[in-house]
Coordinates of C-alpha atoms in Angstrom, one line a residue:
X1 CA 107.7 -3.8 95.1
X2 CA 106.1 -7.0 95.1
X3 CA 107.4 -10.2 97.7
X4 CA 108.4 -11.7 93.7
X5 CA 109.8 -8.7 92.2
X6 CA 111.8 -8.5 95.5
X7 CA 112.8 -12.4 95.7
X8 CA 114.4 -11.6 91.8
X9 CA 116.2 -9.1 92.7
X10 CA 118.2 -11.2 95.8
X11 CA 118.2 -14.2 93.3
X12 CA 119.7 -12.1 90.7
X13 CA 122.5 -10.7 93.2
X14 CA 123.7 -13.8 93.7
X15 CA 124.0 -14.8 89.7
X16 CA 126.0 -12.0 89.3
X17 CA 128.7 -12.9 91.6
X18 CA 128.4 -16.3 90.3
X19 CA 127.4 -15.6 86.4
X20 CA 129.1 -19.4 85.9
X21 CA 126.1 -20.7 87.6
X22 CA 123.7 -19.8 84.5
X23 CA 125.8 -22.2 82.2
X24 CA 126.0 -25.4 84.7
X25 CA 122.3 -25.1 86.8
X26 CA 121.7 -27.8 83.9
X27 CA 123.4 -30.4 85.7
X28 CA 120.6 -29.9 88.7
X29 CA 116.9 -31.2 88.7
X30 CA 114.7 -28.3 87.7
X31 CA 112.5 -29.3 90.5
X32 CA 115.7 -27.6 93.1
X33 CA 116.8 -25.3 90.6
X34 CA 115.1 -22.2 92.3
X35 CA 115.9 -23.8 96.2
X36 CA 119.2 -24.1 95.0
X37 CA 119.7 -20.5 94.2
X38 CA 117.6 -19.0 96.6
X39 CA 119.8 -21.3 99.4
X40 CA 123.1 -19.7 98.1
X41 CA 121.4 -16.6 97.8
X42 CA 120.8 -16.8 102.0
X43 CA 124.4 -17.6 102.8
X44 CA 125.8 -14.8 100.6
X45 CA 123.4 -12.5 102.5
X46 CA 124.6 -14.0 106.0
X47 CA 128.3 -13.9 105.2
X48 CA 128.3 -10.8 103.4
X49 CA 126.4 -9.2 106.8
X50 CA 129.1 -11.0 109.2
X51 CA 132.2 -10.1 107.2
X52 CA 131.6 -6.8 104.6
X53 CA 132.1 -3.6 105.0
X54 CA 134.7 -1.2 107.6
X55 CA 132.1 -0.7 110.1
X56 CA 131.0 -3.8 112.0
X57 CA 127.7 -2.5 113.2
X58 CA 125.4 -3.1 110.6
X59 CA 126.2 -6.3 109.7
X60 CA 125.4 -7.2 113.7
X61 CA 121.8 -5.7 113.1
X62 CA 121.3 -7.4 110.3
X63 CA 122.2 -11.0 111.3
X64 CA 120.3 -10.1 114.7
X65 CA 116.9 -9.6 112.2
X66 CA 118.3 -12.8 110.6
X67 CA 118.4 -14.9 113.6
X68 CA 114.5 -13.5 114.2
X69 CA 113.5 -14.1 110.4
X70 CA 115.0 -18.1 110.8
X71 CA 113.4 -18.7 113.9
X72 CA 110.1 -17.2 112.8
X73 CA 110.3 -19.3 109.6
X74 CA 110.6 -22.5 111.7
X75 CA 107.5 -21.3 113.1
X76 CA 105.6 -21.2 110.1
X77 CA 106.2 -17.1 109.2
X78 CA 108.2 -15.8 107.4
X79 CA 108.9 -11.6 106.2
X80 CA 112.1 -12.2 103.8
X81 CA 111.4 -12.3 99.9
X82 CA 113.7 -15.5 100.3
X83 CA 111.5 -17.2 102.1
X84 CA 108.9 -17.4 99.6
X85 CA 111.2 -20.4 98.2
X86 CA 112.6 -21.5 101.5
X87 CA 110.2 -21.2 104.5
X88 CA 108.0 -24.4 103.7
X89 CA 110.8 -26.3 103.4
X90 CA 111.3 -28.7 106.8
X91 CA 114.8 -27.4 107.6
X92 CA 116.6 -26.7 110.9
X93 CA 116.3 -22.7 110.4
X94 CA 116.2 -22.4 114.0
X95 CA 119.0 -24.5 114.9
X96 CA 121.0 -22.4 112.1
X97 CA 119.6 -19.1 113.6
X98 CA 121.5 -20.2 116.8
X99 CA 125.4 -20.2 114.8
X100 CA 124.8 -16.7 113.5
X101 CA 126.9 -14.9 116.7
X102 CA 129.1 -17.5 116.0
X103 CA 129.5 -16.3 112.2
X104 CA 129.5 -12.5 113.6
X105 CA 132.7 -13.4 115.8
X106 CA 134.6 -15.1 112.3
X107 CA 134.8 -11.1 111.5
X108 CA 138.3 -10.4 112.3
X109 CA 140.9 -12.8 111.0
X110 CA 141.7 -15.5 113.1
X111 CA 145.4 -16.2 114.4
X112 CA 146.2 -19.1 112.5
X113 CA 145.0 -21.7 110.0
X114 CA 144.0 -24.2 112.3
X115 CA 141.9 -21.3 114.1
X116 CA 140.4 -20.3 111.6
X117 CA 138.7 -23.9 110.8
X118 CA 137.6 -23.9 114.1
X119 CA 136.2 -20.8 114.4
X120 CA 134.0 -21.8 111.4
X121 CA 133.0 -25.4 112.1
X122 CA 129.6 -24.7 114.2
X123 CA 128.2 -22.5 111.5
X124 CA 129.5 -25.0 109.0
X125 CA 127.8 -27.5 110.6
X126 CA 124.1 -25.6 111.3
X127 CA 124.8 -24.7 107.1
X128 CA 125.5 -28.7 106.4
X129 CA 122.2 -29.6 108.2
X130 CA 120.0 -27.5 106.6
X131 CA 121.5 -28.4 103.2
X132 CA 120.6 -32.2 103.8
X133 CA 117.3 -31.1 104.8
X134 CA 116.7 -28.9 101.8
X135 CA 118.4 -31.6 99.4
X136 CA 117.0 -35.1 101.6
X137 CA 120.6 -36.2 101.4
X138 CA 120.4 -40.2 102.1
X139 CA 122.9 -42.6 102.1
X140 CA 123.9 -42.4 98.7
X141 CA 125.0 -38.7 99.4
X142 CA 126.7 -38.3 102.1
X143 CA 127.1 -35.0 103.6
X144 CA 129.7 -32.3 102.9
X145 CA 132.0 -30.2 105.4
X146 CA 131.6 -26.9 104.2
X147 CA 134.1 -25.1 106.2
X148 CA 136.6 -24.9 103.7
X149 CA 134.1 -23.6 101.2
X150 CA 132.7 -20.9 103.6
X151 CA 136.7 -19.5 104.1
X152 CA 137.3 -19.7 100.3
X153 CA 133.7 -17.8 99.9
X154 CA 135.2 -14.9 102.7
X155 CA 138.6 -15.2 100.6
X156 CA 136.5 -13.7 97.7
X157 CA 134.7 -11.2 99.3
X158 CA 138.0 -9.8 101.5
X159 CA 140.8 -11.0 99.7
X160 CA 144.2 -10.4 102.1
X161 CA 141.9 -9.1 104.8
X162 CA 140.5 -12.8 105.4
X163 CA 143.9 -14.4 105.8
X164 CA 145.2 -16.0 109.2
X165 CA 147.4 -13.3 111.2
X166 CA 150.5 -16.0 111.2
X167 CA 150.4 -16.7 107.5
X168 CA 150.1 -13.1 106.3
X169 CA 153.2 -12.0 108.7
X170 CA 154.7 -15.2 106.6
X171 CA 153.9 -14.0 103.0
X172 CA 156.3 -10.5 102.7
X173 CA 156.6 -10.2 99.2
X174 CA 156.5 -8.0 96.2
X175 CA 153.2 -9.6 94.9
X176 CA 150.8 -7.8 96.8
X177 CA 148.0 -11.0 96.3
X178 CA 151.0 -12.9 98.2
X179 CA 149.5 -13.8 101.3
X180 CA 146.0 -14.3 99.7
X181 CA 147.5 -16.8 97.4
X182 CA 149.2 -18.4 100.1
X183 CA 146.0 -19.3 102.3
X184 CA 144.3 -20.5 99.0
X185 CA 146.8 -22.6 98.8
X186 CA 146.0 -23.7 102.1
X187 CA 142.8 -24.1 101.8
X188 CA 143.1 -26.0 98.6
X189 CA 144.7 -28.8 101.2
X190 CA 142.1 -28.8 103.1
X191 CA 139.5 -29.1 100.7
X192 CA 136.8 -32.2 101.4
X193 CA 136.2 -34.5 99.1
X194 CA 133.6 -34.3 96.7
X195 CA 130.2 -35.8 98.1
X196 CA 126.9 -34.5 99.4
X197 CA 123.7 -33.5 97.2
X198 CA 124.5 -32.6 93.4
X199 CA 123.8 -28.5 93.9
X200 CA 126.2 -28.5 96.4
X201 CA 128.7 -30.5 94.6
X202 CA 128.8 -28.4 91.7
X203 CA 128.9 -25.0 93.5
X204 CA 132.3 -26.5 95.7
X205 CA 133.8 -27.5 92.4
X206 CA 133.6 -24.0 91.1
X207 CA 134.8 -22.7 94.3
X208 CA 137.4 -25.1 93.9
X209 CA 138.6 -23.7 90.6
X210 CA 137.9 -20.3 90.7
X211 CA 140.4 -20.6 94.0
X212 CA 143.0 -23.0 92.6
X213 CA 143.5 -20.2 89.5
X214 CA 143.7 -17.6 91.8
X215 CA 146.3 -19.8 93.8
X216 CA 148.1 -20.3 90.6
X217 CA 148.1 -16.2 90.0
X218 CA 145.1 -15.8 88.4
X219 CA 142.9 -13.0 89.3
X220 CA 140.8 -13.4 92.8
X221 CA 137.7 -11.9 91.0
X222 CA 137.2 -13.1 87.6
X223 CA 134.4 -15.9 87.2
X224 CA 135.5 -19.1 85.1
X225 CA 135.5 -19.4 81.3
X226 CA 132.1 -20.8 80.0
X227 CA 133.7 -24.2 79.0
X228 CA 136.0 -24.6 82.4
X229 CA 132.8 -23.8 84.4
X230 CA 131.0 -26.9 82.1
X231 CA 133.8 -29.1 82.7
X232 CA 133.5 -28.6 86.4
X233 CA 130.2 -28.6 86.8
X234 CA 130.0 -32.0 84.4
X235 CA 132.7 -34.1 86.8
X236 CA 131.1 -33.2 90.0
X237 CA 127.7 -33.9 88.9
X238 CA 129.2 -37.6 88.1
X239 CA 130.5 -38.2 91.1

């Protein structure tokens, strides 16, 4: 398979958990249309190799080969399809290479809410600096704290399994999706305001709403209607 063929395929992963994205990437500058993707595309790789899955183990090798890939790419090499896009870029891959262990120990729920944020906030913060790279945020776009964004992300991937150990023990209900719904709630209250660069405003808002419907007892999986996605992606880009 050729390095393009290859970098399609993990572009192409990524639209299909987010097929919303197809209908609102015209509120971004085609010039950071493909960054844009192939950025997201990274983190869903880096979560989904910290958090998925019963077994542990290979999700450790593969953020090890991660932390490896990022540092070679601030190096100049690079062995990734996503690269292709990403390497050149002048980003802080090493400095982001460093938070992966960090990511690797977010696997098991945390104890409480409060934990839960800090367990996150280094990786948050090695995934805001590269975003301002990739983007040149300046002073007219101020940076994001993604931390909120990351645990809804791991909300979607693990449903009950990411909540806090407290707030689960909290949520004994009949509605199975009790506890879930309770930390989206939660996390809906802790949500940043909207700032940073316009790709990463428009992919929080749809985080946003895809997490306040499930809050609201909507279903955890289901992407946003074409003309809610629109209406989302249309404020934030605004702002």
């Amino acid at each position: 398979m050729s390095d393009q063929l290859a970098l399609a395929g993990f572009l192409d992963k990524w639209r299909a958990r987010w097929p919303e994205w197809s209908v609102v990437e015209v509120f971004v500058a085609p010039a950071q249309r493909e960054v844009t993707v192939a950025w997201f595309a990274l983190l869903q790789e880096l979560q989904d190799a910290a958090w998925a899955g019963s077994d542990p183990t290979p999700g450790q090798a593969k953020l090890g080969w991660w932390a490896e890939e990022l540092q070679g790419w601030s190096q100049g090499r690079r062995r990734h399809p996503l690269g292709i896009v990403l390497q050149r870029r002048p980003a802080p891959w090493a400095s982001l290479a460093q938070t992966l262990p960090v990511l690797l120990a977010t696997r098991e729920p945390s104890e409480d809410a409060d934990l839960a944020f800090d367990a996150l906030r280094p990786v948050a913060a090695g995934v805001d600096d590269v975003t301002q790279a990739l983007f040149q945020i300046g002073v007219a776009d101020q940076p994001s704290d993604p931390t909120a964004g990351m645990l809804a992300q791991r909300l979607l991937l693990l449903g009950d399994a990411a909540v806090p150990l407290r707030l689960r023990a909290r949520a004994k209900t009949n509605d199975g999706n009790a506890s879930a719904r309770a930390w989206a709630n939660e996390l809906l209250q802790r949500w940043p305001a909207a700032c940073g660069a316009r790709p990463q405003r428009i992919f929080m808002i749809l985080l946003h709403e895809r997490i306040r419907r499930f809050a609201g007892g909507g279903d955890l999986a289901k992407p946003l209607p074409r003309m809610a996605a629109l209406w989302c992606a249309w404020r934030a880009a605004r702002d």
